[in-house]
mmCIF file of C-alpha atoms in Angstrom:
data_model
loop_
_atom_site.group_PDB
_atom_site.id
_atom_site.type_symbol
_atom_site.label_atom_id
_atom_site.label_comp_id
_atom_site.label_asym_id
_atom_site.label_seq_id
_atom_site.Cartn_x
_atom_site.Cartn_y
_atom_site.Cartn_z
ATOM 1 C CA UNK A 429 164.778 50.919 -26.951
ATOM 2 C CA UNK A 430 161.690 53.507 -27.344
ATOM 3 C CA UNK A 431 159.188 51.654 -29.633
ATOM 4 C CA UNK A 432 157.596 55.236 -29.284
ATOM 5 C CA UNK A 433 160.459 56.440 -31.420
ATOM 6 C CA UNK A 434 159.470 57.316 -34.666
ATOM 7 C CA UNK A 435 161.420 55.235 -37.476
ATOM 8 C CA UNK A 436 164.053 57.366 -39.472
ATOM 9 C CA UNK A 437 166.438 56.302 -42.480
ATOM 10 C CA UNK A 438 169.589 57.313 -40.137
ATOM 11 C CA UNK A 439 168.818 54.880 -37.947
ATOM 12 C CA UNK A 440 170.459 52.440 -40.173
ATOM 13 C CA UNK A 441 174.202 51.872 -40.029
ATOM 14 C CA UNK A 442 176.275 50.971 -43.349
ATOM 15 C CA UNK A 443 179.664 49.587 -43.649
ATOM 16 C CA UNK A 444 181.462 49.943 -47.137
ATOM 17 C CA UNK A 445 180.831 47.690 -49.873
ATOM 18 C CA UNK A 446 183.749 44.862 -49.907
ATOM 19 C CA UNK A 447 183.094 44.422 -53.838
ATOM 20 C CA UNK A 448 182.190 48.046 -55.077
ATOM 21 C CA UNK A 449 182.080 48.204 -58.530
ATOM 22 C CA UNK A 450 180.785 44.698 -58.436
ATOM 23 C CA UNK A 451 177.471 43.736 -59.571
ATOM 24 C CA UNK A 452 175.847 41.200 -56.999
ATOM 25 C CA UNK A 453 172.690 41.515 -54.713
ATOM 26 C CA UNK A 454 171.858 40.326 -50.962
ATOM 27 C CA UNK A 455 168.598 39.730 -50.066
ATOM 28 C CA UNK A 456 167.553 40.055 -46.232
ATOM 29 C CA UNK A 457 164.306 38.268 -45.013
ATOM 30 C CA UNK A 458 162.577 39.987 -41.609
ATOM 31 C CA UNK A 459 159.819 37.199 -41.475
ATOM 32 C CA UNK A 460 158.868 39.037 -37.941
ATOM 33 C CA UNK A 461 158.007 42.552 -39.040
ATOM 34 C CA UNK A 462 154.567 43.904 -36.762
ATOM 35 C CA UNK A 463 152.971 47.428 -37.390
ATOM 36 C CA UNK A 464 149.279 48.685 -36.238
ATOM 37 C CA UNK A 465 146.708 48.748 -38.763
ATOM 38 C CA UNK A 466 145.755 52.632 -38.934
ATOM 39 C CA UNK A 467 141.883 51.930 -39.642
ATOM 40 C CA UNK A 468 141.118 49.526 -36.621
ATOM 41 C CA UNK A 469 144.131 49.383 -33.984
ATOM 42 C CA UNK A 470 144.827 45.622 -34.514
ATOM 43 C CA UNK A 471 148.288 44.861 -35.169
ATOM 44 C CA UNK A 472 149.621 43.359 -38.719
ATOM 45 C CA UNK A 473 152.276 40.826 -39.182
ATOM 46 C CA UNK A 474 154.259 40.465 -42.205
ATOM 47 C CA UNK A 475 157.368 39.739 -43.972
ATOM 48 C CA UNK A 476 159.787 42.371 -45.399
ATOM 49 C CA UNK A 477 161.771 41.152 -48.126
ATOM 50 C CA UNK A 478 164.732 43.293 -48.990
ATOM 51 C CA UNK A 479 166.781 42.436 -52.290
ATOM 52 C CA UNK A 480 169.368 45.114 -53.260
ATOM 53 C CA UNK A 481 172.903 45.599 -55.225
ATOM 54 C CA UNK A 482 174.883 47.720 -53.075
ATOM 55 C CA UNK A 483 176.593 50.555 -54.302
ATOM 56 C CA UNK A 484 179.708 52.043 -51.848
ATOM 57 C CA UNK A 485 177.658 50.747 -48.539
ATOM 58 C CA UNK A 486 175.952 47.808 -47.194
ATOM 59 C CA UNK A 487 173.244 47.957 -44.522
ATOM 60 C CA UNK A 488 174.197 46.226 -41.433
ATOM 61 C CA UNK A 489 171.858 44.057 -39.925
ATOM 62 C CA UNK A 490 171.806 44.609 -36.095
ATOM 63 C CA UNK A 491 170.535 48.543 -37.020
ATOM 64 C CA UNK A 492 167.905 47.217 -39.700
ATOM 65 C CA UNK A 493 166.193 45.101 -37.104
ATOM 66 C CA UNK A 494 165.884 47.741 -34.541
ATOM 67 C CA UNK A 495 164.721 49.989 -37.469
ATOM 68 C CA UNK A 496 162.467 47.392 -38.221
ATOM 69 C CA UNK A 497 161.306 47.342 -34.732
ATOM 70 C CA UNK A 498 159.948 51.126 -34.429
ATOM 71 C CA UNK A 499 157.109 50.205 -36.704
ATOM 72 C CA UNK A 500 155.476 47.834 -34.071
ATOM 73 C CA UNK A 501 153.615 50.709 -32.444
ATOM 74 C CA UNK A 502 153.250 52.602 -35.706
ATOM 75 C CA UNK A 503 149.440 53.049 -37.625
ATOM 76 C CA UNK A 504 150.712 52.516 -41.053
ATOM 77 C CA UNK A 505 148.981 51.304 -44.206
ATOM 78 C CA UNK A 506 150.643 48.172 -45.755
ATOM 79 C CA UNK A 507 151.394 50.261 -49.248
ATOM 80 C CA UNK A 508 152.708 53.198 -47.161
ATOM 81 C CA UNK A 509 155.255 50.854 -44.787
ATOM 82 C CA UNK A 510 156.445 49.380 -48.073
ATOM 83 C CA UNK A 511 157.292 52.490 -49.733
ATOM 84 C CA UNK A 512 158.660 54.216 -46.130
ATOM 85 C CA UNK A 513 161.191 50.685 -45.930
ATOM 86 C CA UNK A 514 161.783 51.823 -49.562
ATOM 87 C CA UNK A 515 163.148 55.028 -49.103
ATOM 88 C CA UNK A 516 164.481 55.419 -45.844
ATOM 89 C CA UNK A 517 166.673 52.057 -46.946
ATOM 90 C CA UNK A 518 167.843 53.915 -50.081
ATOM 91 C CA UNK A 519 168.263 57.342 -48.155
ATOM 92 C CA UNK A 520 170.523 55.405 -45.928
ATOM 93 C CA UNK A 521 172.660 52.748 -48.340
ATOM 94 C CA UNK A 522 172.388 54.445 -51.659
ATOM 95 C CA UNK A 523 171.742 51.340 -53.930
ATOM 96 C CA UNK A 524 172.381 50.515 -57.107
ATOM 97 C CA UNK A 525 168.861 48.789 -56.745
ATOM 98 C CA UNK A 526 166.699 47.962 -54.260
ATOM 99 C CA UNK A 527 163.393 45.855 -54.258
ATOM 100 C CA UNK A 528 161.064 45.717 -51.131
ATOM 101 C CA UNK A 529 158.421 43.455 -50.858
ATOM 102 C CA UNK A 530 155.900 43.260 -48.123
ATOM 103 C CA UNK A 531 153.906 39.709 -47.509
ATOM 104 C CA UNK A 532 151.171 40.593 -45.334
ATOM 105 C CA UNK A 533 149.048 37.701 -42.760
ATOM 106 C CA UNK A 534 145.995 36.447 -44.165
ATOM 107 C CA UNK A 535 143.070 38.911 -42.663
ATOM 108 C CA UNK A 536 139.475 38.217 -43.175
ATOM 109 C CA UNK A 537 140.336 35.718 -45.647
ATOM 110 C CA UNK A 538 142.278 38.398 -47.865
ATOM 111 C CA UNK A 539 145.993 37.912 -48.511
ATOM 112 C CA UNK A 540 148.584 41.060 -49.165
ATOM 113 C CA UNK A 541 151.524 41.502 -50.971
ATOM 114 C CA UNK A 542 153.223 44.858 -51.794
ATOM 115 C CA UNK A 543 156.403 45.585 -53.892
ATOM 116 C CA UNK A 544 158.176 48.702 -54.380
ATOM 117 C CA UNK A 545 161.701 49.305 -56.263
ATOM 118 C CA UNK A 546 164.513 51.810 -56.903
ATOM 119 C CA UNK A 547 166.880 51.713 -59.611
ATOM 120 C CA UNK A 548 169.511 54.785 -59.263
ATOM 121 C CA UNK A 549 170.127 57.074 -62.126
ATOM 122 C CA UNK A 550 172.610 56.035 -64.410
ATOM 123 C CA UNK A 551 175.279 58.508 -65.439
ATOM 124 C CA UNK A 552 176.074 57.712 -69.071
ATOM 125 C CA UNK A 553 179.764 59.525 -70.977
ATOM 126 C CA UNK A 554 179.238 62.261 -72.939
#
């Protein structure tokens, strides 16, 4: 793999939904994600939280952790990773909903969580 590669939303696979029309969620825990803070070089550890319904498509997992893995070389603010996971995983699996959250490593004595969420557009009759 080229961890030089910038990360892109069709670098996640899907598989159809087994349940479609079925209201459930899955929730997929990365507890070893690793970017580079932009400011000073060092890099940050976290874990990425992903909690979603699925609409037609699923996101399978082997393509989410190399996905996941591009950002270990990658100067990124912890707001601006959250929000990227956001919508390149909603680009890619077209959710029903989708909630990211971001739990940053302790640094300096300061502790950092960030959430971001999607809910699609309802279509309502007539």
């Amino acid at each position: 793999m080229d961890f030089t590669e910038t990360p892109s939303a069709d670098q996640l696979e899907t598989f159809p939904n087994p349940k479609p029309g079925r209201d459930y969620s899955i929730e997929i825990i990365c507890p070893e994600f690793t970017s580079v803070c932009p400011k000073t070089g060092q890099p940050d550890y976290g874990t990425i939280v992903f909690t979603y319904t699925p609409g037609e498509k699923c996101v399978e997992l082997k393509s989410l952790k190399l996905y996941l893995q591009r950002f270990r070389n990658q100067g990124i603010f912890y707001e601006q990773v959250t929000n990227r996971l956001l919508d390149d995983f909603v680009e890619a699996s077209q959710p029903v909903r989708c909630v990211v959250v971001s739990k940053w490593t302790p640094r300096g004595g300061i502790s950092t969580n960030v959430t971001a969420s999607y809910t699609a557009e309802q279509t309502r009759p007539g």
